[in-house]
Tab-separated table of N, CA and C in Angstrom:
chain	number	residue	atom	x	y	z
A	35	SER	N	0.861	-1.537	0.052
A	35	SER	CA	-0.067	0.596	-0.027
A	35	SER	C	1.131	0.806	0.141
A	36	ASP	N	-0.111	2.638	-0.790
A	36	ASP	CA	1.419	3.688	-0.635
A	36	ASP	C	1.496	3.809	1.323
A	37	MET	N	0.807	3.382	1.661
A	37	MET	CA	0.847	3.805	3.349
A	37	MET	C	2.618	3.392	3.796
A	38	ASP	N	2.704	1.715	3.781
A	38	ASP	CA	3.738	0.912	3.412
A	38	ASP	C	4.836	1.793	2.962
A	39	TYR	N	4.854	2.610	1.413
A	39	TYR	CA	6.325	3.036	1.267
A	39	TYR	C	6.437	5.055	2.155
A	40	ILE	N	5.270	4.823	2.285
A	40	ILE	CA	5.667	6.393	2.936
A	40	ILE	C	6.186	6.306	4.322
A	41	ILE	N	6.016	4.588	5.440
A	41	ILE	CA	6.243	4.416	6.791
A	41	ILE	C	7.804	4.080	6.130
A	42	THR	N	8.020	3.766	5.253
A	42	THR	CA	9.723	3.133	4.901
A	42	THR	C	10.446	4.186	4.728
A	43	ALA	N	9.419	4.808	3.788
A	43	ALA	CA	10.639	6.089	3.641
A	43	ALA	C	10.898	7.305	4.967
A	44	PHE	N	9.967	6.822	6.287
A	44	PHE	CA	10.628	7.852	7.133
A	44	PHE	C	11.278	6.873	7.778
A	45	THR	N	11.026	5.365	7.803
A	45	THR	CA	11.958	4.403	8.683
A	45	THR	C	13.415	4.703	7.962
A	46	LEU	N	13.498	4.798	6.954
A	46	LEU	CA	14.744	5.164	6.592
A	46	LEU	C	15.552	6.625	6.770
A	47	ILE	N	14.234	7.686	7.193
A	47	ILE	CA	15.344	9.211	7.110
A	47	ILE	C	15.803	8.603	8.333
A	48	GLY	N	14.158	8.007	9.707
A	48	GLY	CA	15.429	8.043	11.033
A	48	GLY	C	16.094	7.180	11.518
A	49	THR	N	16.449	6.278	10.142
A	49	THR	CA	17.853	5.769	10.729
A	49	THR	C	19.165	6.365	10.238
A	50	PHE	N	18.688	6.851	9.547
A	50	PHE	CA	20.186	7.894	8.721
A	50	PHE	C	19.914	8.748	9.747
A	51	ALA	N	19.329	9.471	10.490
A	51	ALA	CA	19.313	10.417	11.445
A	51	ALA	C	19.842	10.337	12.632
A	52	ASN	N	19.635	8.825	13.001
A	52	ASN	CA	20.352	8.292	13.957
A	52	ASN	C	21.838	8.470	14.150
A	53	ALA	N	22.473	7.613	12.489
A	53	ALA	CA	23.702	7.709	12.090
A	53	ALA	C	24.002	9.006	12.392
A	54	LEU	N	23.489	9.658	12.312
A	54	LEU	CA	24.275	11.016	11.752
A	54	LEU	C	24.895	11.636	13.785
A	55	GLY	N	23.712	11.242	14.428
A	55	GLY	CA	23.145	11.971	15.767
A	55	GLY	C	22.729	12.497	16.601
A	56	TYR	N	21.532	12.300	15.714
A	56	TYR	CA	20.570	13.657	16.140
A	56	TYR	C	19.246	12.561	16.844
A	57	ARG	N	18.669	13.027	17.729
A	57	ARG	CA	18.652	12.650	18.625
A	57	ARG	C	16.929	12.150	17.998
A	58	TRP	N	16.201	13.264	17.325
A	58	TRP	CA	15.201	13.200	16.819
A	58	TRP	C	14.458	11.552	15.665
A	59	GLY	N	16.152	11.531	15.449
A	59	GLY	CA	15.472	10.369	14.649
A	59	GLY	C	15.229	9.385	15.693
A	60	PHE	N	15.647	8.753	16.594
A	60	PHE	CA	15.103	7.942	17.387
A	60	PHE	C	13.718	8.184	17.892
A	61	LYS	N	13.297	9.509	17.457
A	61	LYS	CA	11.314	8.895	17.618
A	61	LYS	C	10.767	8.802	16.715
A	62	VAL	N	11.221	9.355	15.864
A	62	VAL	CA	10.998	8.966	13.846
A	62	VAL	C	11.019	7.598	14.323
A	63	TRP	N	11.957	6.557	14.018
A	63	TRP	CA	12.557	5.463	14.616
A	63	TRP	C	11.553	4.352	15.128
A	64	LEU	N	11.145	5.110	16.413
A	64	LEU	CA	10.444	4.315	17.153
A	64	LEU	C	8.629	4.337	16.660
A	65	VAL	N	8.759	5.659	16.033
A	65	VAL	CA	6.980	5.483	15.397
A	65	VAL	C	6.974	4.465	14.211
A	66	THR	N	7.488	4.832	14.161
A	66	THR	CA	7.850	3.530	11.812
A	66	THR	C	8.367	2.152	12.252
A	67	ASN	N	8.795	1.952	13.640
A	67	ASN	CA	8.988	0.457	14.177
A	67	ASN	C	7.533	-0.183	15.171
A	68	ILE	N	7.070	0.696	15.616
A	68	ILE	CA	5.926	0.335	16.178
A	68	ILE	C	4.999	0.172	14.988
A	69	TYR	N	4.845	1.241	13.929
A	69	TYR	CA	3.973	0.619	12.917
A	69	TYR	C	4.526	-0.706	12.312
A	70	TRP	N	5.165	-1.408	12.313
A	70	TRP	CA	5.904	-2.616	11.621
A	70	TRP	C	5.666	-2.982	12.734
A	71	MET	N	5.701	-3.059	13.676
A	71	MET	CA	5.086	-4.134	13.957
A	71	MET	C	3.735	-4.957	13.527
A	72	LEU	N	2.882	-3.807	14.546
A	72	LEU	CA	1.725	-3.905	14.265
A	72	LEU	C	1.375	-4.698	13.058
A	73	HIS	N	1.287	-3.661	12.041
A	73	HIS	CA	1.704	-4.307	10.760
A	73	HIS	C	1.501	-6.035	10.302
A	74	ASN	N	3.446	-6.337	10.677
A	74	ASN	CA	3.528	-7.492	10.666
A	74	ASN	C	2.523	-8.502	11.694
A	75	ALA	N	2.311	-8.138	12.820
A	75	ALA	CA	0.802	-8.778	13.546
A	75	ALA	C	-0.357	-9.148	13.207
A	76	ILE	N	-0.388	-7.618	12.302
A	76	ILE	CA	-1.644	-8.405	11.658
A	76	ILE	C	-1.805	-9.242	9.862
A	77	ALA	N	-0.206	-9.524	10.515
A	77	ALA	CA	0.036	-10.365	8.470
A	77	ALA	C	0.274	-11.354	9.082
A	78	GLU	N	0.711	-11.627	10.529
A	78	GLU	CA	0.719	-12.683	11.710
A	78	GLU	C	2.205	-13.103	10.768
A	79	ASP	N	3.269	-12.134	10.547
A	79	ASP	CA	4.452	-12.979	10.371
A	79	ASP	C	5.464	-12.343	11.894
A	80	ILE	N	5.115	-13.281	12.567
A	80	ILE	CA	5.791	-13.236	14.336
A	80	ILE	C	6.912	-12.987	14.186
A	81	PRO	N	8.435	-13.249	13.505
A	81	PRO	CA	9.413	-13.230	13.368
A	81	PRO	C	9.491	-11.692	12.962
A	82	GLN	N	8.971	-11.089	12.544
A	82	GLN	CA	9.292	-9.598	12.170
A	82	GLN	C	8.575	-8.981	12.945
A	83	MET	N	7.131	-9.193	14.147
A	83	MET	CA	7.138	-8.989	14.420
A	83	MET	C	8.216	-7.843	15.735
A	84	ILE	N	8.363	-9.356	15.704
A	84	ILE	CA	9.715	-9.528	17.816
A	84	ILE	C	10.819	-8.500	16.319
A	85	ILE	N	10.821	-8.544	15.560
A	85	ILE	CA	12.287	-8.348	15.854
A	85	ILE	C	11.590	-5.883	15.833
A	86	PHE	N	10.727	-6.460	15.263
A	86	PHE	CA	10.327	-4.570	15.142
A	86	PHE	C	10.113	-4.198	16.634
A	87	ALA	N	9.330	-4.959	17.726
A	87	ALA	CA	9.254	-5.558	19.118
A	87	ALA	C	9.961	-4.879	19.511
A	88	VAL	N	12.125	-5.220	18.992
A	88	VAL	CA	12.472	-5.047	19.998
A	88	VAL	C	13.292	-3.634	19.539
A	89	ASN	N	13.044	-3.980	18.040
A	89	ASN	CA	14.814	-2.247	17.378
A	89	ASN	C	13.544	-1.111	18.441
A	90	ALA	N	11.904	-1.172	18.739
A	90	ALA	CA	11.295	-0.216	19.357
A	90	ALA	C	11.619	0.253	20.973
A	91	VAL	N	12.126	-1.381	21.069
A	91	VAL	CA	12.470	-1.369	22.638
A	91	VAL	C	14.329	-0.408	22.413
A	92	ILE	N	14.587	-0.435	21.779
A	92	ILE	CA	16.029	-0.126	21.388
A	92	ILE	C	16.472	1.272	21.140
A	93	CYS	N	15.061	1.791	20.414
A	93	CYS	CA	14.538	3.266	20.427
A	93	CYS	C	14.672	3.941	21.750
A	94	VAL	N	13.586	3.061	22.713
A	94	VAL	CA	13.108	3.625	23.792
A	94	VAL	C	14.923	4.233	24.829
A	95	ILE	N	15.391	3.188	24.462
A	95	ILE	CA	16.675	2.804	25.385
A	95	ILE	C	17.757	3.883	25.122
A	96	GLY	N	17.783	4.274	23.343
A	96	GLY	CA	18.457	5.135	22.934
A	96	GLY	C	18.291	6.211	23.089
A	97	LEU	N	16.689	6.828	23.488
A	97	LEU	CA	16.325	7.934	23.934
A	97	LEU	C	16.962	8.550	25.133
A	98	LYS	N	16.798	7.698	25.759
A	98	LYS	CA	16.548	7.643	27.335
A	98	LYS	C	18.855	7.767	27.586
A	99	ASN	N	19.413	7.174	26.613
A	99	ASN	CA	20.548	6.981	26.801
A	99	ASN	C	21.065	8.424	25.961
A	100	TRP	N	20.175	9.256	25.311
A	100	TRP	CA	20.746	10.476	24.641
A	100	TRP	C	20.143	11.665	24.961
A	101	LYS	N	19.656	11.431	26.282
A	101	LYS	CA	18.571	12.608	27.027
A	101	LYS	C	19.557	13.812	27.221
A	102	HIS	N	20.532	13.557	27.467
A	102	HIS	CA	21.303	14.929	27.999
A	102	HIS	C	22.563	14.846	26.548
A	103	LYS	N	23.134	14.364	25.831
A	103	LYS	CA	24.020	14.045	25.066
A	103	LYS	C	23.422	15.452	23.883
A	104	GLU	N	25.015	16.034	23.594
A	104	GLU	CA	24.587	17.001	22.374
A	104	GLU	C	24.771	16.283	21.301
A	105	VAL	N	23.851	17.089	19.868
A	105	VAL	CA	23.631	16.020	18.231
A	105	VAL	C	25.967	16.549	18.315
A	106	SER	N	25.883	15.347	17.533
A	106	SER	CA	27.242	15.250	17.161
A	106	SER	C	27.881	15.921	16.081
A	107	GLN	N	29.103	16.121	15.857
A	107	GLN	CA	29.279	17.430	14.741
A	107	GLN	C	29.367	16.773	13.721
């Protein structure tokens, strides 16, 4: 669906922002991981659902750990 392509684009944007050290990338990545987790749960693709659920937890950990860090140069 069109929504899948939009979410894919935002997933890549969030991942790239994380790689550059931007904290907001975790927020984008968290939302997209939740979408993919639910999408895969509905599709009964349990292994994919699990990986996106774990990625969502990693996002929360990243947000917590980066709470007081500056954006990298």
